[in-house]
Amino acid sequence: MDITVHETAIIDTGAQIGKGSRIWHWAHVCSGAKIGENVSLGQNVFVGNKVSIGNKCKIQNNVSIYDNVTLEEGVFCGPSMVFTNVYNPRSLIDRKDEYRDTLIKKGVSLGANCTVVCGVEIGEYAFVGAGSVVNKSVKPYALMVGVPAKQIGWISEYGEKLDLPIKGEAKTTCPHTGKKYQLKNGAVKIKGEAV
């Protein structure tokens, strides 16, 4: 297998892990997990059975990715950030048939110690600040901070705040990549792409 696995990591039989992926100290990958290529799982990461992780994702230390969470390509999960999969958990009530799906789209960054409450979709290249709590779906390219998380701006694919208002119509160019971003009808897109 063309992957790097630390001797303390546990990979259950049946887990699918793409080439070039690295699994570090004390990580545990369950048998039904599907992990893409060139993924990094940091120390003490847990990956559940009904989890899909796309290519080039980086999961930092102490992150648990529970059942019904899907990460598309290039998602960054900061240290100790949290996913949930039951909206109203109780130890005395079995709610395993009530898991809510959570979808994290391509290129999203989830800051250290943030929490993503189950049942939401976070749009492409959105950025969730450290310590924030996301309890509603997030638009692509949105910059979110706070408890609960609120949008304070827009962010580029490069990871820099865009010079755009939250509402209205405007255009700007990323100084790092030259990509042209357009805000229209409450959504940001790269000029020439469909919203």
PDB file of N, CA, C and O in Angstrom, residues 63-64 66 78-86 102 104 109-118 120 122 128-136 138 144-149:
ATOM      1  N   VAL A  63      -9.124  15.705  15.775  1.00  0.00           N
ATOM      2  CA  VAL A  63     -10.412  15.889  15.091  1.00  0.00           C
ATOM      3  C   VAL A  63     -11.085  14.531  14.943  1.00  0.00           C
ATOM      4  O   VAL A  63     -10.451  13.567  14.510  1.00  0.00           O
ATOM      5  N   SER A  64     -12.371  14.453  15.302  1.00  0.00           N
ATOM      6  CA  SER A  64     -13.166  13.248  15.085  1.00  0.00           C
ATOM      7  C   SER A  64     -14.172  13.521  13.991  1.00  0.00           C
ATOM      8  O   SER A  64     -14.950  14.478  14.086  1.00  0.00           O
ATOM      9  N   TYR A  66     -17.253  11.963  12.408  1.00  0.00           N
ATOM     10  CA  TYR A  66     -18.242  10.941  12.717  1.00  0.00           C
ATOM     11  C   TYR A  66     -19.073  10.577  11.497  1.00  0.00           C
ATOM     12  O   TYR A  66     -19.030  11.258  10.459  1.00  0.00           O
ATOM     13  N   GLY A  78      -9.015  22.343  11.092  1.00  0.00           N
ATOM     14  CA  GLY A  78      -8.038  22.821  12.062  1.00  0.00           C
ATOM     15  C   GLY A  78      -8.018  21.983  13.327  1.00  0.00           C
ATOM     16  O   GLY A  78      -8.942  21.209  13.609  1.00  0.00           O
ATOM     17  N   PRO A  79      -6.974  22.136  14.132  1.00  0.00           N
ATOM     18  CA  PRO A  79      -6.806  21.330  15.337  1.00  0.00           C
ATOM     19  C   PRO A  79      -8.019  21.402  16.260  1.00  0.00           C
ATOM     20  O   PRO A  79      -8.556  22.480  16.511  1.00  0.00           O
ATOM     21  N   SER A  80      -8.464  20.246  16.706  1.00  0.00           N
ATOM     22  CA  SER A  80      -9.530  20.097  17.706  1.00  0.00           C
ATOM     23  C   SER A  80     -10.878  20.659  17.287  1.00  0.00           C
ATOM     24  O   SER A  80     -11.732  20.912  18.138  1.00  0.00           O
ATOM     25  N   MET A  81     -11.097  20.865  15.980  1.00  0.00           N
ATOM     26  CA  MET A  81     -12.445  21.287  15.562  1.00  0.00           C
ATOM     27  C   MET A  81     -13.380  20.096  15.703  1.00  0.00           C
ATOM     28  O   MET A  81     -12.936  18.961  15.817  1.00  0.00           O
ATOM     29  N   VAL A  82     -14.698  20.358  15.730  1.00  0.00           N
ATOM     30  CA  VAL A  82     -15.668  19.336  16.094  1.00  0.00           C
ATOM     31  C   VAL A  82     -16.775  19.214  15.047  1.00  0.00           C
ATOM     32  O   VAL A  82     -17.324  20.220  14.606  1.00  0.00           O
ATOM     33  N   PHE A  83     -17.090  17.971  14.696  1.00  0.00           N
ATOM     34  CA  PHE A  83     -18.290  17.660  13.919  1.00  0.00           C
ATOM     35  C   PHE A  83     -19.273  16.958  14.853  1.00  0.00           C
ATOM     36  O   PHE A  83     -18.862  16.229  15.747  1.00  0.00           O
ATOM     37  N   THR A  84     -20.570  17.154  14.622  1.00  0.00           N
ATOM     38  CA  THR A  84     -21.576  16.362  15.319  1.00  0.00           C
ATOM     39  C   THR A  84     -22.383  15.607  14.270  1.00  0.00           C
ATOM     40  O   THR A  84     -22.315  15.924  13.083  1.00  0.00           O
ATOM     41  N   ASN A  85     -23.150  14.605  14.689  1.00  0.00           N
ATOM     42  CA  ASN A  85     -24.027  13.926  13.723  1.00  0.00           C
ATOM     43  C   ASN A  85     -25.432  13.675  14.268  1.00  0.00           C
ATOM     44  O   ASN A  85     -26.297  13.189  13.565  1.00  0.00           O
ATOM     45  N   VAL A  86     -25.669  14.008  15.529  1.00  0.00           N
ATOM     46  CA  VAL A  86     -27.017  13.938  16.104  1.00  0.00           C
ATOM     47  C   VAL A  86     -27.340  15.334  16.627  1.00  0.00           C
ATOM     48  O   VAL A  86     -26.544  15.933  17.351  1.00  0.00           O
ATOM     49  N   THR A 102     -23.846  15.906   6.914  1.00  0.00           N
ATOM     50  CA  THR A 102     -23.099  17.156   6.867  1.00  0.00           C
ATOM     51  C   THR A 102     -22.182  17.090   5.661  1.00  0.00           C
ATOM     52  O   THR A 102     -21.447  16.112   5.485  1.00  0.00           O
ATOM     53  N   ILE A 104     -19.228  19.143   3.542  1.00  0.00           N
ATOM     54  CA  ILE A 104     -18.238  20.211   3.491  1.00  0.00           C
ATOM     55  C   ILE A 104     -17.659  20.196   2.076  1.00  0.00           C
ATOM     56  O   ILE A 104     -16.993  19.254   1.676  1.00  0.00           O
ATOM     57  N   SER A 109     -12.102  25.803   4.592  1.00  0.00           N
ATOM     58  CA  SER A 109     -11.221  25.780   5.756  1.00  0.00           C
ATOM     59  C   SER A 109     -12.065  25.928   7.015  1.00  0.00           C
ATOM     60  O   SER A 109     -12.875  26.855   7.120  1.00  0.00           O
ATOM     61  N   LEU A 110     -11.850  25.011   7.960  1.00  0.00           N
ATOM     62  CA  LEU A 110     -12.555  25.014   9.245  1.00  0.00           C
ATOM     63  C   LEU A 110     -11.517  25.276  10.328  1.00  0.00           C
ATOM     64  O   LEU A 110     -10.648  24.444  10.578  1.00  0.00           O
ATOM     65  N   GLY A 111     -11.581  26.446  10.957  1.00  0.00           N
ATOM     66  CA  GLY A 111     -10.558  26.875  11.900  1.00  0.00           C
ATOM     67  C   GLY A 111     -10.495  26.044  13.165  1.00  0.00           C
ATOM     68  O   GLY A 111     -11.439  25.335  13.535  1.00  0.00           O
ATOM     69  N   ALA A 112      -9.391  26.172  13.874  1.00  0.00           N
ATOM     70  CA  ALA A 112      -9.153  25.438  15.116  1.00  0.00           C
ATOM     71  C   ALA A 112     -10.294  25.660  16.098  1.00  0.00           C
ATOM     72  O   ALA A 112     -10.803  26.762  16.250  1.00  0.00           O
ATOM     73  N   ASN A 113     -10.714  24.569  16.731  1.00  0.00           N
ATOM     74  CA  ASN A 113     -11.742  24.597  17.779  1.00  0.00           C
ATOM     75  C   ASN A 113     -13.111  25.064  17.321  1.00  0.00           C
ATOM     76  O   ASN A 113     -13.969  25.339  18.154  1.00  0.00           O
ATOM     77  N   CYS A 114     -13.360  25.169  16.025  1.00  0.00           N
ATOM     78  CA  CYS A 114     -14.723  25.501  15.601  1.00  0.00           C
ATOM     79  C   CYS A 114     -15.589  24.247  15.713  1.00  0.00           C
ATOM     80  O   CYS A 114     -15.087  23.131  15.825  1.00  0.00           O
ATOM     81  N   THR A 115     -16.916  24.454  15.709  1.00  0.00           N
ATOM     82  CA  THR A 115     -17.869  23.349  15.784  1.00  0.00           C
ATOM     83  C   THR A 115     -18.821  23.459  14.606  1.00  0.00           C
ATOM     84  O   THR A 115     -19.343  24.540  14.324  1.00  0.00           O
ATOM     85  N   VAL A 116     -19.045  22.331  13.927  1.00  0.00           N
ATOM     86  CA  VAL A 116     -20.014  22.266  12.835  1.00  0.00           C
ATOM     87  C   VAL A 116     -21.157  21.376  13.307  1.00  0.00           C
ATOM     88  O   VAL A 116     -20.994  20.164  13.469  1.00  0.00           O
ATOM     89  N   VAL A 117     -22.312  21.996  13.563  1.00  0.00           N
ATOM     90  CA  VAL A 117     -23.495  21.261  13.998  1.00  0.00           C
ATOM     91  C   VAL A 117     -24.048  20.497  12.797  1.00  0.00           C
ATOM     92  O   VAL A 117     -24.086  21.015  11.676  1.00  0.00           O
ATOM     93  N   CYS A 118     -24.469  19.261  13.009  1.00  0.00           N
ATOM     94  CA  CYS A 118     -24.869  18.369  11.913  1.00  0.00           C
ATOM     95  C   CYS A 118     -26.050  18.918  11.112  1.00  0.00           C
ATOM     96  O   CYS A 118     -26.830  19.738  11.584  1.00  0.00           O
ATOM     97  N   VAL A 120     -25.798  20.515   8.069  1.00  0.00           N
ATOM     98  CA  VAL A 120     -25.523  21.711   7.274  1.00  0.00           C
ATOM     99  C   VAL A 120     -24.657  21.375   6.069  1.00  0.00           C
ATOM    100  O   VAL A 120     -24.031  20.317   5.998  1.00  0.00           O
ATOM    101  N   ILE A 122     -21.571  23.373   3.927  1.00  0.00           N
ATOM    102  CA  ILE A 122     -20.677  24.528   3.871  1.00  0.00           C
ATOM    103  C   ILE A 122     -20.139  24.596   2.447  1.00  0.00           C
ATOM    104  O   ILE A 122     -19.490  23.678   1.959  1.00  0.00           O
ATOM    105  N   VAL A 128     -14.313  29.210   7.929  1.00  0.00           N
ATOM    106  CA  VAL A 128     -14.917  29.321   9.247  1.00  0.00           C
ATOM    107  C   VAL A 128     -13.808  29.627  10.249  1.00  0.00           C
ATOM    108  O   VAL A 128     -12.866  28.857  10.394  1.00  0.00           O
ATOM    109  N   GLY A 129     -13.924  30.771  10.933  1.00  0.00           N
ATOM    110  CA  GLY A 129     -12.890  31.211  11.859  1.00  0.00           C
ATOM    111  C   GLY A 129     -12.767  30.322  13.081  1.00  0.00           C
ATOM    112  O   GLY A 129     -13.718  29.637  13.483  1.00  0.00           O
ATOM    113  N   ALA A 130     -11.615  30.363  13.706  1.00  0.00           N
ATOM    114  CA  ALA A 130     -11.334  29.567  14.903  1.00  0.00           C
ATOM    115  C   ALA A 130     -12.369  29.841  15.985  1.00  0.00           C
ATOM    116  O   ALA A 130     -12.747  30.985  16.224  1.00  0.00           O
ATOM    117  N   GLY A 131     -12.858  28.781  16.617  1.00  0.00           N
ATOM    118  CA  GLY A 131     -13.777  28.892  17.732  1.00  0.00           C
ATOM    119  C   GLY A 131     -15.223  29.172  17.359  1.00  0.00           C
ATOM    120  O   GLY A 131     -16.076  29.264  18.237  1.00  0.00           O
ATOM    121  N   SER A 132     -15.523  29.295  16.089  1.00  0.00           N
ATOM    122  CA  SER A 132     -16.892  29.598  15.648  1.00  0.00           C
ATOM    123  C   SER A 132     -17.786  28.372  15.759  1.00  0.00           C
ATOM    124  O   SER A 132     -17.300  27.238  15.789  1.00  0.00           O
ATOM    125  N   VAL A 133     -19.101  28.597  15.805  1.00  0.00           N
ATOM    126  CA  VAL A 133     -20.080  27.511  15.832  1.00  0.00           C
ATOM    127  C   VAL A 133     -21.021  27.679  14.646  1.00  0.00           C
ATOM    128  O   VAL A 133     -21.802  28.633  14.593  1.00  0.00           O
ATOM    129  N   VAL A 134     -20.932  26.748  13.690  1.00  0.00           N
ATOM    130  CA  VAL A 134     -21.774  26.792  12.491  1.00  0.00           C
ATOM    131  C   VAL A 134     -23.013  25.946  12.751  1.00  0.00           C
ATOM    132  O   VAL A 134     -22.918  24.740  12.948  1.00  0.00           O
ATOM    133  N   ASN A 135     -24.183  26.588  12.734  1.00  0.00           N
ATOM    134  CA  ASN A 135     -25.438  25.858  12.943  1.00  0.00           C
ATOM    135  C   ASN A 135     -26.420  26.042  11.792  1.00  0.00           C
ATOM    136  O   ASN A 135     -27.549  25.597  11.863  1.00  0.00           O
ATOM    137  N   LYS A 136     -25.960  26.685  10.705  1.00  0.00           N
ATOM    138  CA  LYS A 136     -26.765  26.850   9.492  1.00  0.00           C
ATOM    139  C   LYS A 136     -25.849  26.677   8.293  1.00  0.00           C
ATOM    140  O   LYS A 136     -24.635  26.879   8.394  1.00  0.00           O
ATOM    141  N   VAL A 138     -23.793  27.374   4.902  1.00  0.00           N
ATOM    142  CA  VAL A 138     -22.923  28.507   4.595  1.00  0.00           C
ATOM    143  C   VAL A 138     -22.745  28.610   3.085  1.00  0.00           C
ATOM    144  O   VAL A 138     -22.537  27.606   2.400  1.00  0.00           O
ATOM    145  N   MET A 144     -16.934  33.286   7.808  1.00  0.00           N
ATOM    146  CA  MET A 144     -17.845  33.134   8.950  1.00  0.00           C
ATOM    147  C   MET A 144     -17.072  33.166  10.267  1.00  0.00           C
ATOM    148  O   MET A 144     -16.045  32.493  10.400  1.00  0.00           O
ATOM    149  N   VAL A 145     -17.576  33.929  11.247  1.00  0.00           N
ATOM    150  CA  VAL A 145     -16.963  33.939  12.576  1.00  0.00           C
ATOM    151  C   VAL A 145     -18.045  34.084  13.641  1.00  0.00           C
ATOM    152  O   VAL A 145     -19.136  34.591  13.379  1.00  0.00           O
ATOM    153  N   GLY A 146     -17.730  33.653  14.862  1.00  0.00           N
ATOM    154  CA  GLY A 146     -18.587  33.903  16.001  1.00  0.00           C
ATOM    155  C   GLY A 146     -19.422  32.727  16.456  1.00  0.00           C
ATOM    156  O   GLY A 146     -19.363  31.641  15.893  1.00  0.00           O
ATOM    157  N   VAL A 147     -20.190  32.984  17.527  1.00  0.00           N
ATOM    158  CA  VAL A 147     -21.054  31.970  18.132  1.00  0.00           C
ATOM    159  C   VAL A 147     -22.440  32.578  18.311  1.00  0.00           C
ATOM    160  O   VAL A 147     -22.616  33.439  19.160  1.00  0.00           O
ATOM    161  N   PRO A 148     -23.422  32.192  17.519  1.00  0.00           N
ATOM    162  CA  PRO A 148     -23.288  31.331  16.333  1.00  0.00           C
ATOM    163  C   PRO A 148     -22.572  32.086  15.213  1.00  0.00           C
ATOM    164  O   PRO A 148     -22.525  33.323  15.234  1.00  0.00           O
ATOM    165  N   ALA A 149     -22.034  31.353  14.254  1.00  0.00           N
ATOM    166  CA  ALA A 149     -21.255  31.962  13.178  1.00  0.00           C
ATOM    167  C   ALA A 149     -22.125  32.879  12.324  1.00  0.00           C
ATOM    168  O   ALA A 149     -23.243  32.533  11.959  1.00  0.00           O
TER     169      ALA A 149
END
